[in-house]
Coordinates of N, CA and C in Angstrom, one line a residue:
M23 N 10.4 -21.5 35.2 CA 11.3 -20.3 35.0 C 10.7 -19.3 34.1
T24 N 10.7 -18.0 34.6 CA 10.2 -16.9 33.8 C 11.4 -16.2 33.2
A25 N 11.4 -16.2 31.8 CA 12.5 -15.5 31.2 C 12.4 -14.0 31.3
R26 N 13.5 -13.4 31.6 CA 13.6 -11.9 31.8 C 14.3 -11.3 30.6
I27 N 13.6 -10.4 29.9 CA 14.2 -9.8 28.7 C 14.3 -8.3 29.0
G28 N 15.5 -7.7 28.9 CA 15.7 -6.3 29.2 C 15.4 -5.5 27.9
V29 N 14.9 -4.3 28.1 CA 14.6 -3.3 27.1 C 15.3 -2.0 27.4
V30 N 16.3 -1.7 26.6 CA 17.1 -0.5 27.0 C 16.3 0.8 26.5
T31 N 16.3 1.8 27.4 CA 15.7 3.1 27.0 C 16.9 4.1 26.9
F32 N 17.0 4.6 25.7 CA 18.0 5.7 25.4 C 17.2 7.0 25.4
P33 N 17.8 8.2 25.5 CA 17.1 9.4 25.3 C 16.6 9.5 23.8
G34 N 15.3 9.5 23.6 CA 14.8 9.5 22.2 C 14.2 8.2 21.8
S35 N 14.3 7.2 22.7 CA 13.7 5.9 22.3 C 12.2 6.1 22.3
L36 N 11.5 5.6 21.3 CA 10.1 5.7 21.1 C 9.3 4.4 21.4
D37 N 9.9 3.3 21.1 CA 9.2 2.1 21.1 C 9.6 1.1 22.2
D38 N 10.2 1.6 23.3 CA 10.5 0.8 24.4 C 9.3 0.2 25.1
R39 N 8.3 1.0 25.3 CA 7.1 0.5 26.0 C 6.4 -0.5 25.1
D40 N 6.3 -0.3 23.8 CA 5.7 -1.2 22.9 C 6.4 -2.6 22.9
T41 N 7.8 -2.5 23.0 CA 8.6 -3.7 23.0 C 8.3 -4.5 24.3
Q42 N 8.3 -3.7 25.4 CA 8.0 -4.4 26.7 C 6.6 -5.1 26.6
R43 N 5.6 -4.5 26.0 CA 4.3 -5.1 25.9 C 4.4 -6.4 25.0
A44 N 5.1 -6.3 24.0 CA 5.3 -7.5 23.1 C 5.9 -8.6 23.9
I45 N 6.9 -8.3 24.7 CA 7.6 -9.4 25.5 C 6.6 -10.0 26.5
R46 N 5.8 -9.1 27.1 CA 4.8 -9.6 28.0 C 3.8 -10.5 27.4
L47 N 3.3 -10.1 26.2 CA 2.3 -10.9 25.4 C 2.9 -12.3 25.1
A48 N 4.2 -12.3 24.8 CA 4.8 -13.6 24.5 C 5.0 -14.5 25.7
G49 N 4.9 -14.0 26.9 CA 4.9 -14.8 28.1 C 6.2 -14.6 28.9
A50 N 7.0 -13.6 28.5 CA 8.3 -13.4 29.3 C 8.1 -12.1 30.1
E51 N 9.0 -11.8 31.0 CA 9.0 -10.7 31.9 C 9.9 -9.6 31.3
P52 N 9.3 -8.4 30.9 CA 10.1 -7.3 30.4 C 10.8 -6.6 31.6
V53 N 12.0 -6.2 31.4 CA 12.8 -5.5 32.4 C 13.3 -4.2 31.8
A54 N 12.9 -3.1 32.4 CA 13.4 -1.8 31.9 C 14.8 -1.6 32.3
L55 N 15.6 -1.2 31.3 CA 17.1 -0.9 31.5 C 17.3 0.5 31.0
W56 N 18.1 1.3 31.9 CA 18.3 2.7 31.6 C 19.7 2.8 31.0
H57 N 19.9 3.7 30.0 CA 21.1 3.7 29.2 C 22.3 4.1 30.0
K58 N 22.1 4.8 31.1 CA 23.3 5.2 31.9 C 23.8 4.1 32.9
D59 N 23.0 3.1 33.0 CA 23.4 2.0 33.9 C 24.1 0.9 33.2
K60 N 25.2 0.4 33.8 CA 26.0 -0.7 33.2 C 25.3 -2.0 33.7
D61 N 24.5 -2.0 34.7 CA 23.9 -3.2 35.3 C 22.8 -3.7 34.4
L62 N 22.8 -4.9 33.9 CA 21.7 -5.4 33.1 C 20.7 -6.2 33.9
K63 N 20.8 -6.1 35.2 CA 19.8 -6.7 36.2 C 19.6 -8.2 35.9
Q64 N 20.6 -8.9 35.6 CA 20.6 -10.3 35.4 C 19.5 -10.8 34.4
V65 N 19.3 -10.0 33.3 CA 18.3 -10.4 32.3 C 18.9 -11.6 31.5
D66 N 18.0 -12.3 30.8 CA 18.4 -13.4 30.0 C 18.7 -13.0 28.5
A67 N 18.2 -11.8 28.1 CA 18.3 -11.3 26.8 C 18.0 -9.8 26.8
V68 N 18.4 -9.1 25.7 CA 18.3 -7.7 25.7 C 17.7 -7.3 24.3
V69 N 16.8 -6.3 24.3 CA 16.3 -5.7 23.1 C 16.7 -4.2 23.1
L70 N 17.3 -3.7 22.0 CA 17.5 -2.3 21.8 C 16.4 -1.8 20.9
P71 N 15.5 -1.0 21.4 CA 14.3 -0.7 20.7 C 14.5 0.4 19.6
G72 N 13.4 0.7 18.9 CA 13.4 1.7 17.9 C 13.2 3.1 18.5
G73 N 13.5 4.1 17.6 CA 13.3 5.5 18.0 C 14.3 6.4 17.4
F74 N 14.7 7.5 18.0 CA 15.7 8.4 17.5 C 16.6 8.7 18.6
S75 N 17.4 7.8 19.1 CA 18.3 8.0 20.2 C 19.2 9.2 20.0
Y76 N 19.2 10.0 21.0 CA 20.0 11.3 21.0 C 19.6 12.1 19.8
G77 N 18.4 12.0 19.3 CA 17.9 12.7 18.1 C 18.6 12.4 16.8
D78 N 19.4 11.4 16.8 CA 20.2 11.0 15.6 C 21.1 12.2 15.2
Y79 N 21.5 13.0 16.2 CA 22.2 14.3 15.9 C 23.5 14.1 15.2
L80 N 24.2 13.1 15.6 CA 25.5 12.9 15.0 C 25.3 11.9 13.8
R81 N 24.8 10.8 14.1 CA 24.5 9.7 13.1 C 23.7 8.7 13.8
A82 N 22.7 8.1 13.2 CA 21.8 7.2 13.8 C 22.5 6.1 14.6
G83 N 22.3 6.1 15.9 CA 22.9 5.1 16.8 C 24.3 5.4 17.2
A84 N 25.0 6.4 16.7 CA 26.4 6.6 16.9 C 26.7 7.1 18.3
I85 N 25.8 7.9 18.9 CA 26.0 8.4 20.3 C 25.6 7.3 21.3
S86 N 24.5 6.6 21.0 CA 24.0 5.5 21.9 C 25.1 4.4 22.1
R87 N 25.9 4.2 21.1 CA 26.9 3.2 21.1 C 27.8 3.4 22.3
F88 N 27.9 4.7 22.8 CA 28.9 5.0 23.9 C 28.1 5.1 25.2
S89 N 26.9 4.8 25.3 CA 26.1 4.8 26.5 C 26.7 3.7 27.4
P90 N 26.8 3.9 28.7 CA 27.4 3.0 29.7 C 26.8 1.6 29.5
V91 N 25.5 1.5 29.3 CA 24.8 0.2 29.2 C 25.4 -0.6 28.0
M92 N 25.8 0.0 27.0 CA 26.3 -0.7 25.8 C 27.6 -1.4 26.1
E93 N 28.4 -0.9 27.0 CA 29.7 -1.5 27.3 C 29.4 -3.0 27.8
T94 N 28.4 -3.1 28.7 CA 28.0 -4.4 29.2 C 27.3 -5.2 28.1
V95 N 26.4 -4.6 27.3 CA 25.7 -5.3 26.3 C 26.7 -5.9 25.3
V96 N 27.7 -5.2 24.9 CA 28.7 -5.6 23.9 C 29.5 -6.8 24.5
E97 N 29.9 -6.6 25.7 CA 30.7 -7.7 26.4 C 29.9 -9.0 26.5
Q98 N 28.7 -8.9 27.0 CA 27.9 -10.1 27.2 C 27.4 -10.7 25.9
A99 N 27.1 -9.8 24.9 CA 26.7 -10.3 23.6 C 27.8 -11.2 23.0
K100 N 29.0 -10.8 23.1 CA 30.2 -11.5 22.6 C 30.3 -12.9 23.4
A101 N 29.8 -12.9 24.6 CA 29.8 -14.1 25.4 C 28.6 -15.0 25.2
G102 N 27.6 -14.5 24.3 CA 26.5 -15.4 24.0 C 25.1 -14.8 24.4
L103 N 25.1 -13.7 25.0 CA 23.8 -13.1 25.4 C 23.0 -12.8 24.2
P104 N 21.7 -13.2 24.1 CA 20.9 -12.9 22.9 C 20.5 -11.4 22.9
V105 N 20.7 -10.7 21.8 CA 20.4 -9.3 21.7 C 19.7 -9.1 20.4
L106 N 18.6 -8.3 20.5 CA 17.8 -7.9 19.3 C 17.8 -6.4 19.1
G107 N 18.2 -5.9 18.0 CA 18.2 -4.5 17.7 C 17.1 -4.2 16.7
I108 N 16.1 -3.4 17.0 CA 15.0 -3.0 16.1 C 15.2 -1.6 15.6
C109 N 15.3 -1.4 14.3 CA 15.3 0.0 13.7 C 16.5 0.7 14.3
N110 N 16.3 1.7 15.2 CA 17.4 2.4 15.8 C 18.3 1.5 16.5
G111 N 17.8 0.4 17.1 CA 18.6 -0.6 17.8 C 19.5 -1.3 16.8
F112 N 19.0 -1.5 15.6 CA 19.9 -2.1 14.6 C 21.0 -1.2 14.2
Q113 N 20.7 0.1 14.1 CA 21.7 1.1 13.9 C 22.8 1.1 15.0
V114 N 22.3 1.0 16.2 CA 23.2 0.9 17.4 C 24.2 -0.3 17.3
L115 N 23.6 -1.4 16.9 CA 24.4 -2.7 16.8 C 25.5 -2.6 15.8
T116 N 25.2 -1.9 14.6 CA 26.2 -1.7 13.6 C 27.3 -0.7 14.1
E117 N 26.9 0.3 14.8 CA 27.8 1.3 15.4 C 28.7 0.7 16.4
A118 N 28.2 -0.3 17.2 CA 28.9 -1.0 18.2 C 29.7 -2.1 17.7
H119 N 29.6 -2.4 16.4 CA 30.4 -3.4 15.7 C 30.0 -4.8 16.2
L120 N 28.7 -5.0 16.7 CA 28.2 -6.3 17.0 C 27.6 -6.9 15.7
L121 N 27.3 -6.0 14.7 CA 26.9 -6.5 13.4 C 27.7 -5.7 12.4
P122 N 28.0 -6.3 11.2 CA 28.7 -5.6 10.2 C 27.9 -4.6 9.4
G123 N 28.6 -3.8 8.6 CA 27.9 -2.8 7.8 C 27.5 -1.5 8.4
A124 N 26.7 -0.7 7.8 CA 26.3 0.6 8.3 C 24.9 0.9 7.7
M125 N 24.3 1.9 8.4 CA 23.0 2.4 8.0 C 23.1 3.8 7.5
L126 N 22.7 4.1 6.3 CA 22.7 5.4 5.7 C 21.3 5.9 5.5
G127 N 21.1 7.2 5.1 CA 19.8 7.8 4.9 C 19.1 7.1 3.7
N128 N 17.8 7.0 3.8 CA 17.0 6.4 2.7 C 17.4 7.0 1.4
D129 N 17.4 6.2 0.3 CA 17.9 6.7 -1.0 C 17.0 7.8 -1.5
H130 N 15.7 7.8 -1.1 CA 14.8 8.8 -1.6 C 14.8 10.0 -0.7
L131 N 15.6 10.0 0.4 CA 15.8 11.2 1.3 C 14.5 11.6 2.1
H132 N 13.6 10.6 2.2 CA 12.4 10.9 3.0 C 12.1 9.9 4.1
F133 N 11.5 10.3 5.2 CA 11.0 9.3 6.2 C 10.0 8.5 5.5
I134 N 10.0 7.2 5.8 CA 9.0 6.3 5.3 C 8.3 5.5 6.4
C135 N 7.0 5.3 6.3 CA 6.2 4.6 7.3 C 5.2 3.8 6.5
R136 N 5.3 2.4 6.6 CA 4.4 1.6 5.8 C 4.4 0.2 6.3
D137 N 3.4 -0.6 6.0 CA 3.4 -2.0 6.2 C 4.4 -2.7 5.2
Q138 N 5.3 -3.5 5.6 CA 6.3 -4.0 4.7 C 6.3 -5.5 4.7
K139 N 6.3 -6.0 3.5 CA 6.4 -7.5 3.3 C 7.9 -7.9 3.3
L140 N 8.1 -9.0 4.1 CA 9.5 -9.5 4.2 C 9.5 -11.0 4.0
R141 N 10.7 -11.5 3.6 CA 10.9 -12.9 3.6 C 11.9 -13.3 4.6
V142 N 11.5 -14.4 5.4 CA 12.4 -14.9 6.4 C 13.5 -15.7 5.7
E143 N 14.7 -15.3 5.8 CA 15.8 -16.0 5.2 C 16.5 -17.0 6.1
N144 N 16.6 -16.6 7.4 CA 17.2 -17.5 8.4 C 16.3 -17.7 9.6
A145 N 15.9 -18.9 9.8 CA 15.0 -19.3 10.9 C 15.7 -20.1 12.0
T146 N 17.0 -19.9 12.1 CA 17.8 -20.7 13.0 C 18.4 -19.8 14.2
T147 N 18.2 -18.5 14.1 CA 18.8 -17.7 15.2 C 17.9 -17.7 16.5
S148 N 18.5 -17.2 17.5 CA 17.8 -17.1 18.8 C 16.4 -16.4 18.7
W149 N 16.3 -15.5 17.7 CA 15.1 -14.6 17.6 C 14.2 -15.0 16.5
T150 N 14.5 -16.0 15.7 CA 13.7 -16.3 14.5 C 13.3 -17.8 14.4
S151 N 13.5 -18.6 15.4 CA 13.3 -20.0 15.3 C 11.8 -20.4 15.2
D152 N 10.9 -19.5 15.6 CA 9.5 -19.8 15.4 C 9.0 -19.4 14.0
Y153 N 9.8 -19.0 13.1 CA 9.5 -18.8 11.7 C 10.0 -20.0 10.9
E154 N 9.6 -20.0 9.7 CA 10.2 -21.0 8.8 C 11.0 -20.3 7.7
A155 N 12.1 -20.8 7.3 CA 12.8 -20.2 6.2 C 12.0 -20.1 4.9
G156 N 11.9 -19.0 4.3 CA 11.1 -18.7 3.1 C 9.7 -18.2 3.5
Q157 N 9.4 -18.1 4.7 CA 8.1 -17.6 5.1 C 8.0 -16.1 4.8
E158 N 6.8 -15.7 4.3 CA 6.6 -14.3 4.0 C 5.7 -13.7 5.1
I159 N 6.2 -12.5 5.6 CA 5.5 -11.9 6.7 C 5.3 -10.4 6.4
H160 N 4.4 -9.8 7.2 CA 4.2 -8.3 7.1 C 4.5 -7.7 8.4
I161 N 5.4 -6.7 8.4 CA 5.8 -6.0 9.6 C 5.9 -4.5 9.3
P162 N 5.4 -3.7 10.2 CA 5.4 -2.2 10.0 C 6.9 -1.7 10.0
L163 N 7.1 -0.7 9.1 CA 8.4 -0.2 8.9 C 8.3 1.3 9.0
K164 N 9.3 2.0 9.7 CA 9.3 3.4 9.8 C 10.7 3.9 10.1
N165 N 11.3 4.6 9.1 CA 12.7 5.0 9.3 C 13.0 6.1 8.3
M166 N 14.1 6.8 8.7 CA 14.7 7.8 7.9 C 16.1 7.4 7.4
D167 N 16.8 6.6 8.3 CA 18.1 6.2 7.9 C 18.1 4.6 7.9
G168 N 17.4 4.1 7.0 CA 17.3 2.6 7.0 C 18.0 1.9 5.9
R169 N 18.8 2.6 5.1 CA 19.5 2.0 4.0 C 20.7 1.2 4.5
Y170 N 20.6 -0.2 4.4 CA 21.8 -1.0 4.9 C 22.8 -1.1 3.8
V171 N 24.0 -0.8 4.1 CA 25.1 -0.9 3.2 C 26.3 -1.6 3.8
A172 N 27.1 -2.2 2.9 CA 28.4 -2.8 3.3 C 29.2 -3.0 2.0
D173 N 30.5 -3.3 2.2 CA 31.3 -3.6 1.0 C 30.9 -4.9 0.4
E174 N 31.3 -5.2 -0.8 CA 30.9 -6.4 -1.5 C 31.5 -7.6 -0.8
Y175 N 32.6 -7.6 -0.2 CA 33.2 -8.7 0.5 C 32.3 -9.1 1.7
T176 N 31.8 -8.1 2.4 CA 31.0 -8.3 3.6 C 29.6 -8.8 3.1
L177 N 29.1 -8.3 2.1 CA 27.8 -8.7 1.6 C 27.9 -10.2 1.1
D178 N 28.9 -10.5 0.4 CA 29.1 -11.9 -0.1 C 29.2 -12.8 1.1
K179 N 29.9 -12.4 2.1 CA 30.2 -13.2 3.3 C 28.9 -13.5 4.0
L180 N 28.1 -12.4 4.2 CA 26.7 -12.6 4.8 C 25.9 -13.6 4.1
E181 N 25.9 -13.4 2.7 CA 25.1 -14.3 1.9 C 25.6 -15.8 2.0
A182 N 26.9 -16.0 1.9 CA 27.5 -17.3 1.9 C 27.3 -18.0 3.3
E183 N 27.3 -17.2 4.4 CA 27.1 -17.8 5.7 C 25.7 -17.9 6.2
G184 N 24.7 -17.5 5.3 CA 23.3 -17.5 5.7 C 23.0 -16.5 6.8
R185 N 23.7 -15.4 6.8 CA 23.5 -14.4 7.9 C 22.5 -13.3 7.5
V186 N 22.0 -13.3 6.3 CA 20.9 -12.4 6.0 C 19.6 -13.0 6.6
A187 N 19.1 -12.3 7.6 CA 18.0 -12.9 8.3 C 16.6 -12.6 7.7
F188 N 16.5 -11.4 7.1 CA 15.3 -10.9 6.5 C 15.6 -10.1 5.2
R189 N 14.7 -10.2 4.2 CA 14.9 -9.5 3.0 C 13.5 -8.8 2.6
Y190 N 13.6 -7.6 2.1 CA 12.4 -6.9 1.6 C 11.9 -7.6 0.4
L191 N 10.6 -7.7 0.3 CA 9.9 -8.3 -0.8 C 9.0 -7.2 -1.5
D192 N 8.9 -7.4 -2.8 CA 7.9 -6.5 -3.6 C 8.4 -5.1 -3.8
F193 N 9.0 -4.5 -2.7 CA 9.4 -3.1 -2.7 C 10.5 -2.9 -1.7
N194 N 11.6 -2.3 -2.2 CA 12.7 -1.9 -1.4 C 12.5 -0.5 -0.9
P195 N 12.2 -0.3 0.4 CA 11.7 1.0 0.9 C 12.8 2.0 1.2
N196 N 14.0 1.6 1.1 CA 15.1 2.6 1.5 C 16.4 2.4 0.7
G197 N 16.4 1.5 -0.3 CA 17.6 1.4 -1.1 C 18.7 0.4 -0.4
S198 N 18.3 -0.3 0.6 CA 19.2 -1.3 1.2 C 19.8 -2.2 0.2
L199 N 21.1 -2.4 0.2 CA 21.8 -3.3 -0.7 C 21.2 -4.7 -0.6
R200 N 21.0 -5.3 -1.8 CA 20.5 -6.7 -1.9 C 19.2 -6.9 -1.1
D201 N 18.4 -5.8 -1.0 CA 17.1 -5.9 -0.3 C 17.2 -6.4 1.1
I202 N 18.3 -6.2 1.8 CA 18.5 -6.7 3.1 C 17.7 -5.9 4.2
A203 N 16.9 -6.6 4.9 CA 16.1 -5.9 6.0 C 16.6 -6.2 7.4
G204 N 17.4 -7.3 7.5 CA 17.9 -7.7 8.8 C 19.0 -8.7 8.6
I205 N 19.9 -8.7 9.6 CA 21.1 -9.7 9.6 C 21.3 -10.2 10.9
T206 N 22.2 -11.2 11.0 CA 22.6 -11.9 12.3 C 24.1 -12.0 12.3
N207 N 24.6 -12.1 13.5 CA 26.0 -12.4 13.7 C 26.3 -13.9 13.4
E208 N 27.5 -14.3 13.5 CA 27.9 -15.6 13.2 C 27.3 -16.6 14.2
A209 N 27.2 -16.3 15.4 CA 26.6 -17.2 16.4 C 25.1 -17.3 16.4
G210 N 24.5 -16.3 15.8 CA 23.0 -16.3 15.8 C 22.3 -15.8 17.0
N211 N 23.1 -15.2 18.0 CA 22.5 -14.6 19.2 C 22.2 -13.1 19.0
V212 N 22.8 -12.5 18.0 CA 22.6 -11.0 17.8 C 21.9 -10.9 16.5
V213 N 20.8 -10.2 16.5 CA 20.0 -10.0 15.3 C 19.6 -8.5 15.2
G214 N 19.7 -7.9 14.0 CA 19.2 -6.6 13.8 C 18.3 -6.5 12.6
L215 N 17.2 -5.7 12.7 CA 16.4 -5.5 11.5 C 15.7 -4.1 11.6
M216 N 15.4 -3.6 10.5 CA 14.8 -2.2 10.4 C 13.3 -2.2 10.7
P217 N 12.5 -3.2 10.2 CA 11.0 -3.2 10.5 C 10.8 -3.4 12.0
H218 N 9.6 -3.2 12.5 CA 9.2 -3.2 13.9 C 8.3 -4.3 14.2
P219 N 8.8 -5.5 14.6 CA 8.0 -6.6 15.0 C 7.1 -6.3 16.2
E220 N 7.5 -5.4 17.1 CA 6.7 -5.1 18.3 C 5.4 -4.5 17.9
H221 N 5.3 -3.9 16.7 CA 4.0 -3.3 16.3 C 3.1 -4.3 15.5
A222 N 3.5 -5.6 15.5 CA 2.7 -6.6 14.8 C 2.5 -7.8 15.7
V223 N 2.0 -7.6 16.9 CA 1.8 -8.7 17.9 C 0.4 -8.8 18.3
E224 N -0.5 -7.9 17.9 CA -1.9 -8.0 18.2 C -2.8 -7.7 17.0
P225 N -3.9 -8.4 16.8 CA -4.7 -8.2 15.6 C -5.3 -6.9 15.4
L226 N -5.4 -6.1 16.5 CA -6.2 -4.8 16.5 C -5.3 -3.6 16.2
V227 N -3.9 -3.8 16.2 CA -3.0 -2.7 15.9 C -2.0 -3.1 14.9
G228 N -1.3 -2.1 14.4 CA -0.2 -2.3 13.4 C -0.8 -2.9 12.1
T229 N -0.3 -4.0 11.7 CA -0.7 -4.6 10.4 C -2.1 -5.3 10.5
G230 N -2.6 -5.4 11.7 CA -3.8 -6.2 11.9 C -3.5 -7.7 11.9
R231 N -2.2 -8.0 12.0 CA -1.7 -9.4 12.0 C -0.8 -9.6 13.2
T232 N -0.3 -10.8 13.5 CA 0.6 -11.0 14.6 C 1.9 -11.6 14.1
D233 N 2.3 -11.1 12.9 CA 3.6 -11.7 12.3 C 4.8 -11.4 13.1
G234 N 4.8 -10.4 13.9 CA 6.0 -10.0 14.7 C 6.1 -10.8 16.0
L235 N 5.1 -11.4 16.5 CA 5.1 -12.1 17.8 C 6.2 -13.2 17.8
P236 N 6.4 -14.0 16.7 CA 7.4 -15.1 16.8 C 8.8 -14.6 17.2
F237 N 9.2 -13.3 17.0 CA 10.4 -12.8 17.5 C 10.6 -13.1 19.0
F238 N 9.5 -12.8 19.7 CA 9.5 -12.8 21.1 C 9.2 -14.2 21.7
T239 N 8.4 -15.0 20.9 CA 8.2 -16.4 21.3 C 9.4 -17.2 21.0
S240 N 10.2 -16.9 20.0 CA 11.4 -17.6 19.6 C 12.4 -17.5 20.8
I241 N 12.6 -16.3 21.2 CA 13.6 -16.1 22.3 C 13.2 -16.7 23.6
L242 N 11.9 -16.7 23.8 CA 11.3 -17.3 25.0 C 11.6 -18.8 25.0
K243 N 11.3 -19.4 23.9 CA 11.6 -20.9 23.8 C 13.1 -21.2 23.9
K244 N 13.9 -20.3 23.4 CA 15.3 -20.5 23.5 C 15.8 -20.5 24.9
L245 N 15.2 -19.6 25.7 CA 15.7 -19.3 27.1 C 15.1 -20.4 28.0
V246 N 13.9 -20.9 27.8 CA 13.3 -21.8 28.8 C 13.5 -23.3 28.3
G247 N 14.0 -23.4 27.1 CA 14.3 -24.8 26.6 C 13.0 -25.5 26.1
A248 N 12.0 -24.7 25.7 CA 10.8 -25.4 25.2 C 10.9 -25.9 23.8

């Protein structure tokens, strides 16, 4: 069985091709999905990639949330389809209410691009099982609206249920509350994070490490039962 992982392209997506390449390197088959199509082409999982969908003209991810493809993604995610949202994709997941909280502008009001150290907090999701809890990794980060916020009740609930998937280490690049870099839903099939694992899958590019590849090998193992 060859796992088929869809990658949605919205107007303004920048990292869809990089994500497709990462999926291919992990051993799965990337499937291009267009934002206007409701048909997910029978894929086994979906990635919402990074970029500036619709130019972030209203609010990051807010317009993409209403793209026809998202109607199907939301429906199937609630039924168990694995979905990963990277950067702008994370923003889309919060706007679609597949993940709680919201993304605001960076507290320093500047775009930031850097290699970011993270700690893996949850290694039991569909997208993180090839990591170990407590593992420290380096993943490229680039965002303007990356500040994760939520009310105290939601933050406490995420912490209590082990749904903080990744946390910033050494430096909080955008003012995200409790240094949260990524979260998961209750079922563990939907994960969102701000850093870009697709840029850390080969030693010659990105951080010069392959710390991002386990995202894609994790889901592959989940899908093929390895």
